[in-house]
Tab-separated table of C-alpha atoms in Angstrom:
chain	number	residue	atom	x	y	z
A	68	GLY	CA	0.000	-0.006	0.012
A	69	ASN	CA	0.809	3.670	-0.178
A	70	SER	CA	1.563	6.060	2.681
A	71	ALA	CA	0.985	9.835	2.986
A	72	PRO	CA	-0.320	12.233	5.643
A	73	ILE	CA	-3.503	12.934	3.674
A	74	GLY	CA	-5.086	10.733	1.007
A	75	ALA	CA	-2.659	7.829	0.924
A	76	GLY	CA	-4.588	6.175	-1.926
A	77	LEU	CA	-6.008	9.262	-3.677
A	78	VAL	CA	-6.251	12.950	-2.776
A	79	ASN	CA	-8.293	15.621	-4.508
A	80	ALA	CA	-8.190	19.102	-3.012
A	81	PHE	CA	-9.549	22.555	-3.783
A	82	THR	CA	-10.864	21.636	-7.221
A	83	GLY	CA	-14.345	23.175	-6.992
A	84	TYR	CA	-17.781	21.645	-6.912
A	85	SER	CA	-18.584	21.085	-10.572
A	86	PHE	CA	-18.710	17.771	-12.382
A	87	ASP	CA	-15.917	18.809	-14.760
A	88	SER	CA	-13.377	19.270	-11.941
A	89	GLY	CA	-14.264	16.606	-9.395
A	90	LEU	CA	-12.721	13.247	-8.543
A	91	PHE	CA	-14.496	10.251	-10.082
A	92	VAL	CA	-13.613	6.711	-9.050
A	93	ALA	CA	-15.449	3.898	-10.807
A	94	PHE	CA	-15.091	0.104	-10.903
A	95	SER	CA	-11.975	0.302	-8.732
A	96	THR	CA	-10.506	-1.180	-5.572
A	97	ILE	CA	-8.520	1.031	-3.221
A	98	SER	CA	-6.862	-1.048	-0.524
A	99	GLY	CA	-4.020	-1.317	1.951
A	100	ASN	CA	-3.140	2.410	2.156
A	101	THR	CA	-2.141	4.231	5.354
A	102	ALA	CA	-2.408	7.946	6.075
A	103	GLN	CA	0.463	8.470	8.524
A	104	PRO	CA	0.530	11.299	11.062
A	105	VAL	CA	3.065	14.063	10.624
A	106	LYS	CA	4.435	15.676	13.770
A	107	PRO	CA	4.872	19.426	13.787
A	108	PRO	CA	8.546	20.541	13.952
A	109	HIS	CA	8.389	21.483	17.623
A	110	LEU	CA	7.441	17.882	18.494
A	111	GLN	CA	10.094	16.200	16.358
A	112	SER	CA	13.081	16.799	18.602
A	113	SER	CA	14.566	13.828	20.412
A	114	GLY	CA	13.832	15.435	23.807
A	115	VAL	CA	10.051	15.146	23.396
A	116	SER	CA	8.557	11.982	24.836
A	117	PRO	CA	6.566	9.628	22.560
A	118	ALA	CA	3.608	9.977	24.941
A	119	ALA	CA	3.561	13.735	24.396
A	120	THR	CA	3.339	13.294	20.623
A	121	ALA	CA	0.954	10.332	20.571
A	122	ALA	CA	-2.134	12.551	20.742
A	123	TYR	CA	-1.145	14.546	17.647
A	124	ASP	CA	-2.624	12.900	14.603
A	125	GLU	CA	-4.112	14.878	11.756
A	126	SER	CA	-3.757	12.116	9.179
A	127	ALA	CA	-6.906	11.711	7.090
A	128	GLY	CA	-8.263	9.612	4.269
A	129	GLY	CA	-6.393	6.336	4.195
A	130	GLY	CA	-8.118	5.384	0.910
A	131	ILE	CA	-9.422	8.726	-0.392
A	132	ALA	CA	-9.155	12.291	0.896
A	133	GLN	CA	-11.477	14.859	-0.662
A	134	VAL	CA	-11.032	18.467	0.491
A	135	GLU	CA	-13.313	21.246	-0.777
A	136	GLY	CA	-14.543	19.723	-3.993
A	137	LEU	CA	-16.635	16.915	-5.434
A	138	VAL	CA	-16.006	13.170	-5.183
A	139	VAL	CA	-18.065	10.391	-6.742
A	140	VAL	CA	-17.225	6.774	-5.964
A	141	ALA	CA	-19.241	4.235	-7.980
A	142	HIS	CA	-19.146	0.444	-8.134
A	143	SER	CA	-15.944	0.432	-6.113
A	144	THR	CA	-14.463	-1.082	-2.935
A	145	LEU	CA	-12.390	0.666	-0.276
A	146	THR	CA	-10.894	-1.920	2.033
A	147	GLY	CA	-8.017	-2.321	4.479
A	148	ASN	CA	-7.121	1.379	4.583
A	149	SER	CA	-6.259	3.306	7.777
A	150	ALA	CA	-5.844	6.861	9.080
A	151	GLY	CA	-6.359	9.010	12.145
A	152	TYR	CA	-9.657	10.219	10.638
A	153	GLY	CA	-11.533	8.550	7.780
A	154	GLY	CA	-9.830	5.196	7.368
A	155	GLY	CA	-11.626	4.490	4.092
A	156	MET	CA	-12.397	8.046	3.104
A	157	ALA	CA	-12.224	11.585	4.491
A	158	ASN	CA	-14.754	14.031	3.011
A	159	VAL	CA	-13.921	17.548	4.244
A	160	GLY	CA	-15.871	20.633	3.160
A	161	SER	CA	-16.954	18.713	0.065
A	162	TYR	CA	-19.807	16.981	-1.701
A	163	GLY	CA	-19.412	13.200	-1.631
A	164	LEU	CA	-21.505	10.551	-3.386
A	165	LEU	CA	-21.025	6.798	-3.040
A	166	ILE	CA	-23.052	4.591	-5.386
A	167	ASN	CA	-23.104	0.774	-5.319
A	168	SER	CA	-19.864	0.722	-3.353
A	169	THR	CA	-18.467	-1.136	-0.331
A	170	LEU	CA	-16.309	0.135	2.524
A	171	SER	CA	-15.040	-2.756	4.644
A	172	GLY	CA	-12.129	-3.534	6.951
A	173	ASN	CA	-10.974	0.101	7.193
A	174	SER	CA	-9.845	1.639	10.492
A	175	ALA	CA	-9.380	5.041	12.057
A	176	ARG	CA	-7.549	5.702	15.268
A	177	TYR	CA	-10.058	8.398	16.186
A	178	ALA	CA	-13.165	8.918	14.029
A	179	GLY	CA	-14.783	7.491	10.933
A	180	GLY	CA	-13.450	3.989	10.372
A	181	GLY	CA	-15.286	3.835	7.043
A	182	ILE	CA	-15.860	7.549	6.386
A	183	ALA	CA	-15.129	10.790	8.236
A	184	ASN	CA	-17.505	13.473	6.979
A	185	LYS	CA	-16.461	16.899	8.291
A	186	TYR	CA	-18.329	20.092	7.358
A	187	ALA	CA	-19.466	18.260	4.233
A	188	PHE	CA	-22.416	16.674	2.464
A	189	LEU	CA	-22.306	12.899	1.950
A	190	ARG	CA	-24.853	10.718	0.158
A	191	LEU	CA	-24.651	6.948	0.022
A	192	ASP	CA	-26.875	5.042	-2.413
A	193	ASN	CA	-27.118	1.236	-2.420
A	194	SER	CA	-23.780	0.970	-0.615
A	195	THR	CA	-22.445	-1.289	2.142
A	196	ILE	CA	-20.446	-0.204	5.194
A	197	VAL	CA	-19.239	-3.283	7.116
A	198	GLY	CA	-16.470	-4.296	9.522
A	199	ASN	CA	-14.848	-0.875	9.942
A	200	THR	CA	-13.438	0.288	13.294
A	201	ALA	CA	-12.824	3.592	15.061
A	202	THR	CA	-13.110	5.150	18.490
A	203	PHE	CA	-16.037	7.252	17.247
A	204	GLY	CA	-18.260	6.319	14.297
A	205	GLY	CA	-16.900	2.962	13.211
A	206	GLY	CA	-18.884	3.149	9.976
A	207	ILE	CA	-19.400	6.885	9.466
A	208	HIS	CA	-18.512	9.836	11.658
A	209	SER	CA	-20.273	13.058	10.606
A	210	ASP	CA	-19.039	16.225	12.305
A	211	GLY	CA	-20.697	19.434	11.117
A	212	GLY	CA	-21.931	17.721	7.976
A	213	THR	CA	-24.970	16.048	6.469
A	214	THR	CA	-25.090	12.332	5.746
A	215	THR	CA	-27.929	10.842	3.674
A	216	ARG	CA	-28.188	7.119	3.061
A	217	SER	CA	-30.600	5.287	0.743
A	218	THR	CA	-30.879	1.487	0.552
A	219	CYS	CA	-27.642	0.907	2.440
A	220	THR	CA	-26.403	-1.870	4.691
A	221	SER	CA	-24.228	-1.303	7.725
A	222	ARG	CA	-23.271	-4.116	10.085
A	223	GLY	CA	-20.431	-5.515	12.153
A	224	THR	CA	-18.917	-2.084	12.607
A	225	ALA	CA	-17.241	-1.305	15.934
A	226	SER	CA	-18.371	1.848	17.848
A	227	GLY	CA	-21.620	2.193	15.938
A	228	ALA	CA	-22.612	2.534	12.319
A	229	LEU	CA	-23.384	6.236	12.194
A	230	GLU	CA	-22.161	8.690	14.811
A	231	THR	CA	-23.011	12.368	14.563
A	232	SER	CA	-20.988	14.849	16.570
A	233	THR	CA	-22.868	17.376	18.674
A	234	THR	CA	-19.790	19.371	19.596
A	235	ARG	CA	-19.194	21.603	16.605
A	236	THR	CA	-22.011	23.082	14.564
A	237	PRO	CA	-25.793	23.365	14.694
A	238	TRP	CA	-26.354	22.322	11.039
A	239	ARG	CA	-25.109	18.733	11.241
A	240	SER	CA	-27.625	15.997	10.524
A	241	ALA	CA	-27.930	12.374	9.570
A	242	THR	CA	-30.732	10.862	7.518
A	243	ARG	CA	-31.185	7.181	6.880
A	244	TYR	CA	-33.575	5.639	4.350
A	245	THR	CA	-33.979	1.860	4.095
A	246	SER	CA	-30.825	1.265	6.104
A	247	PHE	CA	-29.981	-1.875	8.041
A	248	PHE	CA	-28.015	-1.828	11.287
A	249	THR	CA	-27.038	-5.164	12.795
A	250	GLY	CA	-24.247	-6.216	15.096
A	251	GLN	CA	-23.274	-2.668	16.035
A	252	ALA	CA	-21.117	-2.100	19.109
A	253	SER	CA	-20.103	0.999	20.990
A	254	PRO	CA	-17.105	1.485	23.292
A	255	SER	CA	-19.413	1.366	26.331
A	256	THR	CA	-20.861	-2.106	25.563
């Protein structure tokens, strides 16, 4: 797999919100990529303890990172990717659409094992989110964003399928249509 601080598999940033400048992934598999944290210079000296730097992790989008733009993932699989946020995909300040796709076996050290949706719109149609892990939102973590799901399956995902943060903004929401949640677990159970 590949390794990078943001978007180890693919990154698309600041491209605008039109269909002629977005990122389109179709009939593809993105797997085994790791978004690695980068320590700021003041924490890189040998005199700083590993424990003091362990909490710093801004890595995002093990499979895909989309920042301020448009991403469409269709008939594709994101599997075995990892990051601090958004093990399978990080959707930040963007419009994201997943169609007939599967996110499985992805992990995030903090939030969004399958997808981290931050200040963004995310729509999932006929997609499957299974077996992803994270401290918050094993399947999807939506923080200050909107997540809409239609005819989707989500099961076997540690820390819950869909977790919506209440700490940031008043406009966040999560809507589920014809969704299935089985075998969900949270850190407290």
